[in-house]
Amino acid sequence: MKNNKIVLGISGGVDSTTAALLLLEKGFDVYGMYFNIHEGNEGERKEAYGALREAYDSYEKKQAAETSPNSDKHQSSKTYFSDDKFIYKDASHEFKDIVMSDFCCEYKLGKTPNPCVICNPNIKFRLLKETADALDAPYIATGHYARTVYDDKSDTYYISAIESKKDQSYMLYRLPSEIIKRLILPLAEFADKEDVRNIARENGFSSAEKSDSQEICFIENGKDYVDFIKDFDSSCKIKEGNFIDKDGNILGHHKGLVNYTIGQRKGLGIALGHPVFITNIDNENNTVTLGDNEELFKSSVYVEDLFFTETGSAALPEQIQTKNLTAKVRYAAPRAAAEIAAFDAEQGILTVRFQTPQRAMTPGQSLVIYDGDIILGGGRIQKSL
């Protein structure tokens, strides 16, 4: 008998709950894995368990209706769900050491990190793989809006974008081919999240109207980044410094680099009689440069901490410079035509040049490189030129 076990990352949200139902309907034996990032957070664990149970209950009712000649009165004797289908992992300590620590360190350096990019390969998908291996399950799954593809020329499995406003391929660019090979993304076929919600409504899922999770999952609603960083690291001393212009002239005083990001206009606490934006943050000199919007547009960027799917490392794939590439400089940015201008293998620094200048390329954010819809890899922005 074919092994159809699959381990799905389950959170209790509408995406993962609907994904569970879709996988069941495709014939998979679904195990839901919930990993906790907050010590003692029993509420979210119960939500995740309840979501998996709802998906199984809905599937069981559909199976009963299909097999019973009088489905309103007859109940199927088969039970599909059991408690062993739900797997709990306490990842709170390693999440703190890997994801939260990186987040705080980057912000203190005046950078703007994306914690999901760190979490996905180092926590979420690693735990999914380990759990699947322990269960002898060939497959893993999540509720991400993206798809997987296989290229026989390079013998590599890639993450690919989908035509959807919810496309989340950018967040998955650091996954290695051996993980993608086992990955099934049941929401890849949906261009509109409302279609996913409609499935949830039709099946009476409690998550059907649940709002999307907040941008930073480990920061409580109403709490800002600065307060979180102070609480996380009590030794953190936020040092005030100078706002300057591009010529180095002092314009005023800032409240510490952690409060700012490239492209920011609001909340600067300084009035110059005309709109100004943050165009540079200099950790070494503790300065924040202000300028016009036009100064935010740059054509080239240095990228570090590289990862490419084909090589599974920072090594550049052989044919990448011959391809017609596009790149994204943040999750919400459109893809734009780009080329590999230079690669310093010793330093691990890639120079990417865009055909048209890009706005506010921010240190710490990820630059992700696409060949058509396929993600080749990327890295963290070090500096724009």
Coordinates of C-alpha atoms in Angstrom, one line a residue:
M1 CA 0.0 0.0 0.0
K2 CA 1.3 3.4 -0.9
N3 CA 2.6 5.5 2.0
N4 CA 0.4 8.7 1.9
K5 CA 1.4 10.1 5.2
I6 CA 1.9 13.9 5.2
V7 CA 2.8 16.3 8.0
L8 CA 1.1 19.6 7.7
G9 CA 2.1 22.7 9.7
I10 CA -1.1 23.6 11.5
S11 CA -1.7 27.0 13.2
G12 CA -5.4 27.3 13.7
G13 CA -5.7 29.9 11.0
V14 CA -8.0 29.6 7.9
D15 CA -5.1 28.8 5.5
S16 CA -3.7 25.7 7.3
T17 CA -7.2 24.5 8.3
T18 CA -8.4 24.6 4.7
A19 CA -5.1 23.1 3.6
A20 CA -5.8 20.1 5.9
L21 CA -9.2 19.5 4.4
L22 CA -7.9 19.7 0.8
L23 CA -5.1 17.2 1.6
L24 CA -7.6 14.8 3.2
E25 CA -9.8 15.1 0.1
K26 CA -6.8 14.3 -2.1
G27 CA -6.3 11.0 -0.2
F28 CA -3.5 12.0 2.2
D29 CA -3.2 10.7 5.7
V30 CA -2.8 14.0 7.4
Y31 CA -0.8 14.7 10.6
G32 CA -0.9 18.2 11.9
M33 CA 2.2 19.6 13.6
Y34 CA 2.0 22.8 15.7
F35 CA 5.2 24.3 17.0
N36 CA 5.0 26.7 19.9
I37 CA 7.1 29.8 20.0
H38 CA 5.9 31.2 23.3
E39 CA 6.5 29.3 26.6
G40 CA 3.3 28.0 28.1
N41 CA 1.0 29.3 25.4
E42 CA -1.7 26.7 25.7
G43 CA -4.4 28.7 24.0
E44 CA -2.8 28.6 20.6
R45 CA -2.1 24.9 21.0
K46 CA -5.8 24.2 21.6
E47 CA -6.7 26.4 18.5
A48 CA -4.4 24.4 16.3
Y49 CA -5.7 21.1 17.7
G50 CA -9.3 22.3 17.2
A51 CA -8.5 23.3 13.6
L52 CA -7.2 19.9 12.6
R53 CA -10.2 18.3 14.3
E54 CA -12.5 20.5 12.4
A55 CA -10.9 19.5 9.1
Y56 CA -11.2 15.8 9.9
D57 CA -14.8 16.2 11.1
S58 CA -15.8 17.9 7.9
Y59 CA -14.0 15.3 5.8
E60 CA -15.7 12.5 7.8
K61 CA -19.2 14.0 7.2
K62 CA -18.5 14.3 3.4
Q63 CA -17.4 10.7 3.3
A64 CA -20.5 9.6 5.2
A65 CA -22.7 11.6 2.8
E66 CA -21.1 9.9 -0.2
T67 CA -21.4 6.4 1.1
S68 CA -24.8 6.5 2.8
P69 CA -28.0 6.1 0.8
N70 CA -29.7 8.3 3.4
S71 CA -27.0 10.7 4.6
D72 CA -29.3 12.8 6.8
K73 CA -30.0 9.8 9.1
H74 CA -27.1 7.5 8.7
Q75 CA -23.7 8.1 10.3
S76 CA -20.5 6.5 9.1
S77 CA -19.0 4.1 11.5
K78 CA -15.5 5.0 10.4
T79 CA -13.6 7.5 12.5
Y80 CA -10.8 9.3 10.7
F81 CA -9.4 11.5 13.4
S82 CA -7.4 10.4 16.5
D83 CA -5.3 12.3 18.9
D84 CA -2.1 11.0 17.5
K85 CA -2.8 12.9 14.3
F86 CA -1.9 16.1 16.2
I87 CA 1.8 16.6 17.1
Y88 CA 3.0 19.4 19.4
K89 CA 6.5 20.7 19.4
D90 CA 7.9 23.2 21.9
A91 CA 10.2 25.4 19.9
S92 CA 10.1 28.4 22.2
H93 CA 13.8 28.2 23.3
E94 CA 15.4 27.7 19.9
F95 CA 13.0 30.2 18.4
K96 CA 14.2 32.7 20.9
D97 CA 17.9 31.9 20.3
I98 CA 17.6 31.9 16.5
V99 CA 14.8 34.1 15.3
M100 CA 14.2 36.6 18.1
S101 CA 17.9 37.1 18.7
D102 CA 18.6 37.7 15.0
F103 CA 15.7 40.2 14.9
C104 CA 16.9 42.2 17.8
C105 CA 20.6 42.2 16.7
E106 CA 19.7 43.4 13.2
Y107 CA 17.5 46.2 14.5
K108 CA 20.2 47.4 16.9
L109 CA 22.5 47.6 13.9
G110 CA 20.0 49.9 12.1
K111 CA 18.8 47.1 9.8
T112 CA 15.2 45.9 9.1
P113 CA 15.1 42.1 9.2
N114 CA 12.4 39.7 8.1
P115 CA 12.1 37.0 10.8
C116 CA 10.0 34.6 8.6
V117 CA 12.9 34.2 6.2
I118 CA 15.0 33.0 9.2
C119 CA 12.3 30.9 10.8
N120 CA 11.2 29.0 7.7
P121 CA 14.5 27.0 7.1
N122 CA 15.8 27.0 10.6
I123 CA 12.7 26.2 12.6
K124 CA 9.4 25.6 10.8
F125 CA 10.5 23.4 7.9
R126 CA 13.2 21.7 9.9
L127 CA 10.7 20.6 12.5
L128 CA 8.3 19.5 9.7
K129 CA 11.0 17.3 8.2
E130 CA 12.1 15.9 11.5
T131 CA 8.5 15.0 12.4
A132 CA 7.9 13.5 9.0
D133 CA 11.1 11.4 9.3
A134 CA 10.0 10.1 12.7
L135 CA 6.6 9.1 11.3
D136 CA 8.1 7.6 8.1
A137 CA 6.0 10.2 6.2
P138 CA 7.2 11.0 2.6
Y139 CA 5.6 14.4 2.5
I140 CA 5.3 17.7 4.3
A141 CA 2.9 20.6 3.7
T142 CA 2.0 24.1 4.7
G143 CA -0.7 26.7 4.0
H144 CA 1.6 29.0 2.0
Y145 CA 0.5 30.5 -1.2
A146 CA 3.2 29.3 -3.6
R147 CA 4.0 26.2 -5.7
T148 CA 6.8 23.8 -6.2
V149 CA 8.4 22.8 -9.5
Y150 CA 11.1 20.4 -10.7
D151 CA 13.7 21.2 -13.3
D152 CA 15.2 18.1 -14.8
K153 CA 18.2 19.9 -16.4
S154 CA 19.5 20.9 -13.0
D155 CA 17.8 18.0 -11.1
T156 CA 16.5 20.6 -8.6
Y157 CA 13.2 21.3 -7.0
Y158 CA 12.4 25.0 -6.7
I159 CA 9.8 27.2 -5.1
S160 CA 7.8 29.1 -7.7
A161 CA 5.5 32.2 -7.5
I162 CA 1.8 32.1 -8.2
E163 CA -0.4 34.7 -9.8
S164 CA -2.0 36.0 -6.6
K165 CA -1.8 39.0 -4.3
K166 CA -1.2 36.5 -1.5
D167 CA 1.9 35.0 -3.2
Q168 CA 4.3 34.0 -0.5
S169 CA 7.1 32.5 -2.5
Y170 CA 9.5 35.3 -1.4
M171 CA 9.4 34.0 2.2
L172 CA 10.5 30.5 1.1
Y173 CA 13.6 31.4 -0.9
R174 CA 16.0 29.7 1.6
L175 CA 14.5 26.3 1.5
P176 CA 16.8 23.6 0.1
S177 CA 15.8 21.4 -2.8
E178 CA 15.6 18.3 -0.6
I179 CA 12.9 20.0 1.5
I180 CA 11.0 21.3 -1.6
K181 CA 11.1 17.8 -3.1
R182 CA 8.8 16.6 -0.2
L183 CA 6.7 19.7 0.0
I184 CA 3.1 19.9 -1.1
L185 CA 1.4 23.3 -1.1
P186 CA -2.4 22.8 -1.5
L187 CA -3.2 26.5 -1.7
A188 CA -1.1 27.0 -4.8
E189 CA -4.3 26.7 -7.0
F190 CA -6.0 29.7 -5.3
A191 CA -5.4 33.2 -6.7
D192 CA -7.7 34.8 -4.2
K193 CA -7.8 34.2 -0.4
E194 CA -11.5 34.8 -0.4
D195 CA -11.9 31.5 -2.3
V196 CA -10.1 29.8 0.6
R197 CA -12.4 31.5 3.1
N198 CA -15.4 30.4 1.2
I199 CA -14.3 26.8 1.5
A200 CA -13.9 27.4 5.3
R201 CA -17.3 29.0 5.5
E202 CA -18.9 26.1 3.6
N203 CA -17.4 23.7 6.1
G204 CA -18.2 25.7 9.1
F205 CA -14.6 26.3 10.2
S206 CA -14.2 28.6 13.2
S207 CA -11.3 30.3 11.5
A208 CA -13.4 31.3 8.4
E209 CA -13.6 34.9 9.4
K210 CA -10.4 35.0 11.4
S211 CA -8.1 37.9 10.4
D212 CA -4.7 37.3 9.0
S213 CA -1.9 36.9 11.5
Q214 CA 0.1 40.0 12.4
E215 CA 3.3 40.8 10.6
I216 CA 5.6 39.8 13.4
C217 CA 4.1 36.8 15.1
F218 CA 6.2 37.0 18.3
I219 CA 5.4 40.7 19.1
E220 CA 2.1 41.3 21.0
N221 CA -0.5 43.5 19.5
G222 CA 0.0 47.1 20.6
K223 CA 3.6 46.6 21.5
D224 CA 6.2 48.3 19.3
Y225 CA 9.6 46.9 18.2
V226 CA 11.6 49.1 20.5
D227 CA 9.8 48.0 23.7
F228 CA 10.2 44.3 22.5
I229 CA 13.9 44.8 22.0
K230 CA 14.3 46.4 25.4
D231 CA 12.4 43.6 27.1
F232 CA 14.3 40.9 25.1
D233 CA 17.7 42.3 26.0
S234 CA 17.8 44.2 29.2
S235 CA 21.4 45.2 28.5
C236 CA 20.4 47.0 25.3
K237 CA 21.3 50.7 25.5
I238 CA 19.6 52.7 22.8
K239 CA 21.9 55.6 22.0
E240 CA 20.6 58.8 20.6
G241 CA 22.5 60.5 17.7
N242 CA 22.2 63.0 14.9
F243 CA 20.0 63.4 11.9
I244 CA 22.2 64.6 9.0
D245 CA 21.7 65.5 5.4
K246 CA 23.7 63.9 2.5
D247 CA 26.5 66.4 3.0
G248 CA 26.9 65.5 6.7
N249 CA 25.2 68.7 8.1
I250 CA 23.5 68.1 11.4
L251 CA 19.7 68.6 11.1
G252 CA 18.6 67.5 14.6
H253 CA 18.7 64.5 17.0
H254 CA 17.3 61.0 16.6
K255 CA 16.1 58.7 19.4
G256 CA 18.2 55.6 18.5
L257 CA 18.7 53.6 15.3
V258 CA 16.2 50.9 16.3
N259 CA 13.4 53.4 15.8
Y260 CA 14.0 53.9 12.1
T261 CA 14.1 52.2 8.7
I262 CA 15.0 53.2 5.2
G263 CA 12.2 55.1 3.4
Q264 CA 10.5 56.1 6.6
R265 CA 8.8 59.5 6.6
K266 CA 6.4 59.5 9.6
G267 CA 7.4 59.5 13.3
L268 CA 10.8 61.2 12.8
G269 CA 10.2 63.9 15.4
I270 CA 11.7 66.6 13.2
A271 CA 10.2 69.3 11.2
L272 CA 12.2 70.9 8.3
G273 CA 9.4 72.6 6.5
H274 CA 9.2 70.0 3.7
P275 CA 8.8 66.3 3.4
V276 CA 11.9 64.2 4.2
F277 CA 12.6 60.5 4.2
I278 CA 15.3 58.3 5.8
T279 CA 17.8 57.6 3.1
N280 CA 20.6 56.0 5.1
I281 CA 21.3 54.6 8.6
D282 CA 24.9 54.4 9.6
N283 CA 25.5 52.2 12.6
E284 CA 29.2 52.9 12.9
N285 CA 28.7 56.7 13.2
N286 CA 25.2 56.4 14.8
T287 CA 23.7 58.8 12.2
V288 CA 20.4 58.8 10.3
T289 CA 20.5 60.6 6.9
L290 CA 17.4 62.5 5.8
G291 CA 16.7 63.5 2.2
D292 CA 14.2 63.8 -0.6
N293 CA 12.2 60.9 -2.0
E294 CA 14.3 60.9 -5.1
E295 CA 17.4 60.0 -3.1
L296 CA 15.8 56.7 -2.1
F297 CA 16.0 55.3 -5.7
K298 CA 19.1 53.3 -6.4
S299 CA 20.1 51.0 -9.2
S300 CA 22.6 48.6 -7.6
V301 CA 22.8 46.7 -4.3
Y302 CA 25.2 44.5 -2.4
V303 CA 23.7 41.3 -1.1
E304 CA 25.2 39.1 1.6
D305 CA 24.2 35.9 3.5
L306 CA 23.5 34.2 0.2
F307 CA 21.5 31.1 -0.5
F308 CA 20.8 29.5 -3.9
T309 CA 18.5 26.5 -4.3
E310 CA 20.5 24.7 -7.0
T311 CA 23.7 24.7 -5.1
G312 CA 22.2 24.5 -1.6
S313 CA 24.7 27.1 -0.5
A314 CA 26.0 30.6 -1.1
A315 CA 27.8 29.3 -4.3
L316 CA 26.5 30.9 -7.5
P317 CA 24.7 28.5 -9.9
E318 CA 26.7 28.3 -13.2
Q319 CA 24.1 29.5 -15.6
I320 CA 22.5 32.2 -13.5
Q321 CA 24.3 35.1 -15.3
T322 CA 22.9 34.0 -18.7
K323 CA 19.3 34.1 -17.6
N324 CA 16.8 36.9 -17.9
L325 CA 16.3 37.6 -14.2
T326 CA 14.0 39.6 -12.0
A327 CA 14.3 40.4 -8.3
K328 CA 12.3 41.6 -5.4
V329 CA 13.8 43.8 -2.7
R330 CA 11.0 43.3 -0.2
Y331 CA 7.9 41.1 0.2
A332 CA 5.4 43.6 -1.1
A333 CA 7.6 45.0 -3.9
P334 CA 7.0 44.0 -7.6
R335 CA 9.6 41.9 -9.4
A336 CA 11.9 44.1 -11.5
A337 CA 14.3 43.3 -14.3
A338 CA 17.8 42.8 -12.8
E339 CA 21.2 41.2 -13.6
I340 CA 24.2 39.9 -11.7
A341 CA 26.8 42.6 -12.0
A342 CA 29.5 41.0 -9.8
F343 CA 30.1 38.2 -7.4
D344 CA 32.8 38.2 -4.7
A345 CA 33.0 34.5 -3.8
E346 CA 35.6 35.1 -1.1
Q347 CA 33.5 37.7 0.7
G348 CA 30.2 36.1 -0.2
I349 CA 28.9 39.3 -1.7
L350 CA 26.7 39.6 -4.7
T351 CA 26.2 42.8 -6.6
V352 CA 22.8 43.0 -8.3
R353 CA 21.9 45.8 -10.8
F354 CA 18.4 46.8 -11.8
Q355 CA 17.4 48.1 -15.1
T356 CA 15.3 50.8 -13.4
P357 CA 16.1 52.2 -10.0
Q358 CA 14.4 50.7 -7.0
R359 CA 13.0 52.6 -4.0
A360 CA 14.3 52.2 -0.5
M361 CA 16.4 49.0 -0.8
T362 CA 16.7 48.4 2.9
P363 CA 19.6 46.6 4.7
G364 CA 18.4 43.5 6.5
Q365 CA 15.6 42.9 4.0
S366 CA 15.9 40.0 1.6
L367 CA 16.6 40.4 -2.1
V368 CA 15.1 37.4 -3.9
I369 CA 16.0 36.4 -7.5
Y370 CA 13.6 34.9 -10.0
D371 CA 13.9 33.2 -13.3
G372 CA 10.4 33.7 -14.6
D373 CA 8.3 32.5 -11.7
I374 CA 11.0 30.2 -10.3
I375 CA 13.0 31.4 -7.3
L376 CA 16.7 30.8 -7.8
G377 CA 17.8 32.2 -4.4
G378 CA 18.8 35.4 -2.8
G379 CA 20.2 37.0 0.3
R380 CA 20.1 39.9 2.7
I381 CA 20.6 43.4 1.5
Q382 CA 23.8 44.9 2.8
K383 CA 23.9 48.3 1.1
S384 CA 22.4 50.0 -1.9
L385 CA 24.5 52.1 -4.3

